[in-house]
């Protein structure tokens, strides 16, 4: 049973690598996907390929749509969508991905620090697990795939 | 052709009333739904009905789930989902609703001020209209229902 | 916004009447459906209409399928499915209905006493509200439809 | 034609092993999945990974949701869902899984002893096979995959 | 709870009228639809409206497709599909409708005489009720809508 | 049985009025929808409501999306989609609507002159009726609703 | 591009072998599935595994449901469903499979002799190809996979 | 992450080869499908296999349906549908494919020259990328799969 996991949200810390490394170390059979995490490329991909725009709205629009091709594929193929909300920024795209994942019936794991708990209550309410650390995500995936808990591994 | 419109997002200004009043004044045939906008009731409904919780997480969890019954019904019945992002707060529930609406194939109208343009680019990219004012939403609904434009009414 | 509510489960107490009466008293706009609650008719409807069976299995089979026509219609039309587990009996049909409701994306309200909490944890985990009394169901429906809480009515 | 089979329900006897061993012995091409059958791990996984809960309801809730990630994946990938009801306990989660499987259009095989026949009539009515023993499940899977019957093997 | 019932199959006897009259007499709230039962019109509608065809295959093709508009609408709107197989003819369109109804999740009632039992076993296996007479269909619909049985009315 | 019919495609002749008037004259119960047929309004609605664009691509883009809200609603609600291809212009939006209608399982009626037969073969192959005149559409709708043919009315 | 093809219908001649052999000879990449074609096994599988039935109806019922597990899997996995109607028997299961295939959106190829043309017009109207011989099915599959025609191979 | 890409539309230039060659050169993991591009075979496949037709409409009809088997398979399996509109011809089948792709939720990339911009505005509005050259399609696919932009490769 390979698990397909899409890692959505915050792109400024190395939480994706921590999760992927943790799963590798545990020997799990997980296929990870996620958005393009090169911030500049993600912002400018549309105009870089399809031509410059004078208006910032359309500059962003072209890139957001091109990125959506990757996001849609990732969400469509995923069994589990992990969405991390970082400490900073609006991160509406993370919540938007979570909404799509929920409506598509994907299992949702939300990862955020305590201070965001109240603001994320609607997202958490749609999740099957709410965690704070990458290690907890690894432990969840380990349990889902093997049925073993941290203390018994 | 009655249009069913769900008004999601910001609850601190009277934008919903402006839209509803504008549509009424224009004589449109629109059925509006939306979340409970009494902030205190929305935060406490779960414990008020199903019993107190010592832990803030579960206090919020109970309420978020009870509110989700209303949200799901509204999104399921809607032809059009209007999501407004206000100037303040995280508003992740608004982006979460937008994600659900997009995945369910509902037509999405997003309403926000210019300064949020970059942060909302993924949500805007999934929308069929992006506006700044309640009046523009009324004009969109008028056009969708009747085919008439502001200057020709 | 008329709410369509299917009342599934236990048929030996008058909890359905309590909920319906409570909603009527509150002036809510709710359309209720539910299974046939005449136990003898429900058990024997198949053979009464389509001919006797020597084997108890097929006697029950014919009735269960005929009842399924009504259940399917009720679940398909419902916005909300309320499932009550009583104190006695196996009540596997109640859990079966809850499973169908969850998979169909219906909003699930589960009603049971405290002593069944552990045995029902999987069903409760799929629910948007877990309550003990018919009055709480009425309060949930009141809140979902009107946004008002018990103390503020 | 690999068959994907989810083995749901009772976790106190070795019926899963009997079925898997029987299919192996017969040389069938079947991929089995199922819930975590370590009862203690299944009950405590939520708090073990995501932190302790003072309230038994939330203790169970966290675990039930984490287990649901595995169940959803298993049901989504399955061609056939075998649900076994044992002699003891409420086993509402088994009936809940059966309900989900039926609503998702999975082929349902129900396995239970005679004494539960009446109580399980609604579940049996949605099934494509009702059996008493693990050997019969193996024979069903053998027939479905190869078209051969017990006497002709 | 209005029941929507599509009456498919045999068009040479007045079984549809018997069912409709029986439901009217019982005061049920049922909306009936069905195919065009004027055999000549049904066979020739395509060429009558869209022009003659030299080849019988295309003559029939045009009519079959035009009739399919009505059938699709009826099946899409139906809660229950009643399919009657008469004593004569191939009646493959009846079995074809039954297959569509089953795949669309409509509740299926099959009506045929005993001698066709073996040939119809696959269709019967997908049905929620198998009957021989129009009166039994009326009794089924009465039970589904009101929960009353023949002897208790 | 009210039929919901979306009239898509060519906007330069009065074929919609002919069909609507023909159905009215025949006393049929049909609810018609369709795109905005005021060409100028349809082209400029986006910028008229949401602000001017320097670039023709985005000028058109805004309008096309706003029009899509109406189209989606019409296609979603329709039992039957009639698509007319006129003598002139590319009319790719008509073929695009036909593709959406086919994929959504709506019954498709295509209306075009003989000279376009070869170019429209893929669209015609997905249709349930192919006609040349508005009168034939009226006759099709009359037959679908009432089962009567032109010569027998 | 592997094509998945389900071969439904008549089980008394070797048309399945002809098609499979023809595709093998042509070197096509096709995965074939189909029902159990051992008539006796197909008729008796239910009681052979799950116990004898006194009543012929239930004898057949048990077998039909067990066979349905295989049929559902085959139809669910198929890109193309080929349904052959032979010269004899009612073959309602063939038409029932065709109805399911059509409603599930599978591409349908129907194979029958000329004399059945009128009786099969509704099934043919839902098909993407209507043929008389196994060789034509092989030619269709060759064209679909490679784009080559008989004369050009 | 293998990307499945269906290349729809214009068949008179070698744009498919350019895209496939470009992706091969870039070492991307993409599986391409597309229609039969041998114009004569595509036009005559129906009659070549299933027999001649006197009427051009049915000649085309048979071929269009046989081709639809391939198109449906390609669209169903695709993550991304690229539709190219050439300079000449009506190309309604291209727009029809685009409509199907959009309704099925496939990511749509549209490729056309500037002069067709206005006529294609509805199709472009449903696309996630609008480009002019095969090289841009390769760059889009490179970015979607690897996150790298032209200048950084």
PDB file of C-alpha atoms in Angstrom, chain F residues 20-109:
ATOM      1  CA  UNK F  20     -39.760  29.509 -27.869  1.00  0.00           C
ATOM      2  CA  UNK F  21     -42.731  30.789 -29.829  1.00  0.00           C
ATOM      3  CA  UNK F  22     -43.298  27.351 -31.402  1.00  0.00           C
ATOM      4  CA  UNK F  23     -43.305  25.663 -28.004  1.00  0.00           C
ATOM      5  CA  UNK F  24     -45.623  28.293 -26.595  1.00  0.00           C
ATOM      6  CA  UNK F  25     -47.992  27.825 -29.520  1.00  0.00           C
ATOM      7  CA  UNK F  26     -47.931  24.068 -28.959  1.00  0.00           C
ATOM      8  CA  UNK F  27     -48.642  24.564 -25.260  1.00  0.00           C
ATOM      9  CA  UNK F  28     -45.528  22.691 -24.149  1.00  0.00           C
ATOM     10  CA  UNK F  29     -44.148  22.928 -20.624  1.00  0.00           C
ATOM     11  CA  UNK F  30     -40.554  23.982 -21.343  1.00  0.00           C
ATOM     12  CA  UNK F  31     -38.255  26.298 -19.378  1.00  0.00           C
ATOM     13  CA  UNK F  32     -35.726  27.965 -21.682  1.00  0.00           C
ATOM     14  CA  UNK F  33     -32.379  29.482 -20.768  1.00  0.00           C
ATOM     15  CA  UNK F  34     -29.500  30.677 -22.911  1.00  0.00           C
ATOM     16  CA  UNK F  35     -26.559  33.038 -23.113  1.00  0.00           C
ATOM     17  CA  UNK F  36     -26.805  36.822 -23.210  1.00  0.00           C
ATOM     18  CA  UNK F  37     -27.555  37.514 -26.877  1.00  0.00           C
ATOM     19  CA  UNK F  38     -26.774  41.235 -26.856  1.00  0.00           C
ATOM     20  CA  UNK F  39     -23.432  40.957 -28.678  1.00  0.00           C
ATOM     21  CA  UNK F  40     -21.994  44.239 -27.444  1.00  0.00           C
ATOM     22  CA  UNK F  41     -22.970  43.589 -23.837  1.00  0.00           C
ATOM     23  CA  UNK F  42     -21.578  40.090 -24.046  1.00  0.00           C
ATOM     24  CA  UNK F  43     -18.247  41.375 -25.352  1.00  0.00           C
ATOM     25  CA  UNK F  44     -17.858  44.221 -22.906  1.00  0.00           C
ATOM     26  CA  UNK F  45     -19.575  43.098 -19.707  1.00  0.00           C
ATOM     27  CA  UNK F  46     -16.314  42.319 -17.925  1.00  0.00           C
ATOM     28  CA  UNK F  47     -14.705  45.707 -18.319  1.00  0.00           C
ATOM     29  CA  UNK F  48     -17.992  47.567 -17.945  1.00  0.00           C
ATOM     30  CA  UNK F  49     -18.371  46.173 -14.430  1.00  0.00           C
ATOM     31  CA  UNK F  50     -14.851  45.342 -13.290  1.00  0.00           C
ATOM     32  CA  UNK F  51     -12.766  48.056 -14.981  1.00  0.00           C
ATOM     33  CA  UNK F  52     -11.053  48.683 -18.313  1.00  0.00           C
ATOM     34  CA  UNK F  53      -8.175  46.631 -19.679  1.00  0.00           C
ATOM     35  CA  UNK F  54      -5.433  47.905 -21.989  1.00  0.00           C
ATOM     36  CA  UNK F  55      -4.917  44.482 -23.474  1.00  0.00           C
ATOM     37  CA  UNK F  56      -7.625  42.986 -25.697  1.00  0.00           C
ATOM     38  CA  UNK F  57      -6.873  39.490 -24.371  1.00  0.00           C
ATOM     39  CA  UNK F  58      -7.756  40.456 -20.801  1.00  0.00           C
ATOM     40  CA  UNK F  59     -10.682  42.599 -21.960  1.00  0.00           C
ATOM     41  CA  UNK F  60     -12.145  39.492 -23.564  1.00  0.00           C
ATOM     42  CA  UNK F  61     -11.036  37.261 -20.717  1.00  0.00           C
ATOM     43  CA  UNK F  62     -12.984  39.189 -18.092  1.00  0.00           C
ATOM     44  CA  UNK F  63     -16.133  39.103 -20.192  1.00  0.00           C
ATOM     45  CA  UNK F  64     -15.799  35.446 -21.126  1.00  0.00           C
ATOM     46  CA  UNK F  65     -15.543  34.486 -17.469  1.00  0.00           C
ATOM     47  CA  UNK F  66     -18.515  36.579 -16.436  1.00  0.00           C
ATOM     48  CA  UNK F  67     -20.543  35.030 -19.239  1.00  0.00           C
ATOM     49  CA  UNK F  68     -19.367  31.605 -18.066  1.00  0.00           C
ATOM     50  CA  UNK F  69     -21.301  32.053 -14.798  1.00  0.00           C
ATOM     51  CA  UNK F  70     -24.493  32.183 -16.829  1.00  0.00           C
ATOM     52  CA  UNK F  71     -23.488  29.360 -19.158  1.00  0.00           C
ATOM     53  CA  UNK F  72     -22.540  27.017 -16.321  1.00  0.00           C
ATOM     54  CA  UNK F  73     -25.840  27.629 -14.576  1.00  0.00           C
ATOM     55  CA  UNK F  74     -27.753  27.016 -17.780  1.00  0.00           C
ATOM     56  CA  UNK F  75     -25.908  23.802 -18.639  1.00  0.00           C
ATOM     57  CA  UNK F  76     -26.130  22.507 -15.070  1.00  0.00           C
ATOM     58  CA  UNK F  77     -29.892  22.967 -14.932  1.00  0.00           C
ATOM     59  CA  UNK F  78     -30.659  21.723 -18.455  1.00  0.00           C
ATOM     60  CA  UNK F  79     -32.174  18.404 -19.461  1.00  0.00           C
ATOM     61  CA  UNK F  80     -31.550  19.207 -23.101  1.00  0.00           C
ATOM     62  CA  UNK F  81     -28.949  21.465 -24.717  1.00  0.00           C
ATOM     63  CA  UNK F  82     -29.713  22.705 -28.217  1.00  0.00           C
ATOM     64  CA  UNK F  83     -26.631  24.037 -30.021  1.00  0.00           C
ATOM     65  CA  UNK F  84     -27.056  25.946 -33.235  1.00  0.00           C
ATOM     66  CA  UNK F  85     -24.192  26.576 -35.631  1.00  0.00           C
ATOM     67  CA  UNK F  86     -24.935  29.444 -38.012  1.00  0.00           C
ATOM     68  CA  UNK F  87     -23.575  29.967 -41.486  1.00  0.00           C
ATOM     69  CA  UNK F  88     -20.831  32.377 -40.481  1.00  0.00           C
ATOM     70  CA  UNK F  89     -18.008  32.861 -37.997  1.00  0.00           C
ATOM     71  CA  UNK F  90     -15.859  30.363 -36.146  1.00  0.00           C
ATOM     72  CA  UNK F  91     -18.438  29.707 -33.406  1.00  0.00           C
ATOM     73  CA  UNK F  92     -15.957  27.845 -31.271  1.00  0.00           C
ATOM     74  CA  UNK F  93     -17.939  28.757 -28.176  1.00  0.00           C
ATOM     75  CA  UNK F  94     -20.879  26.768 -29.580  1.00  0.00           C
ATOM     76  CA  UNK F  95     -18.714  23.669 -30.034  1.00  0.00           C
ATOM     77  CA  UNK F  96     -17.185  24.285 -26.598  1.00  0.00           C
ATOM     78  CA  UNK F  97     -20.658  24.340 -25.036  1.00  0.00           C
ATOM     79  CA  UNK F  98     -21.553  21.160 -26.908  1.00  0.00           C
ATOM     80  CA  UNK F  99     -18.455  19.464 -25.490  1.00  0.00           C
ATOM     81  CA  UNK F 100     -19.356  20.497 -21.974  1.00  0.00           C
ATOM     82  CA  UNK F 101     -22.949  19.346 -22.444  1.00  0.00           C
ATOM     83  CA  UNK F 102     -21.824  15.941 -23.721  1.00  0.00           C
ATOM     84  CA  UNK F 103     -19.370  15.422 -20.872  1.00  0.00           C
ATOM     85  CA  UNK F 104     -22.029  16.408 -18.327  1.00  0.00           C
ATOM     86  CA  UNK F 105     -24.453  13.854 -19.785  1.00  0.00           C
ATOM     87  CA  UNK F 106     -26.971  16.376 -21.038  1.00  0.00           C
ATOM     88  CA  UNK F 107     -29.073  15.338 -24.061  1.00  0.00           C
ATOM     89  CA  UNK F 108     -27.682  17.208 -27.046  1.00  0.00           C
ATOM     90  CA  UNK F 109     -29.634  18.471 -30.080  1.00  0.00           C
TER      91      UNK F 109
END
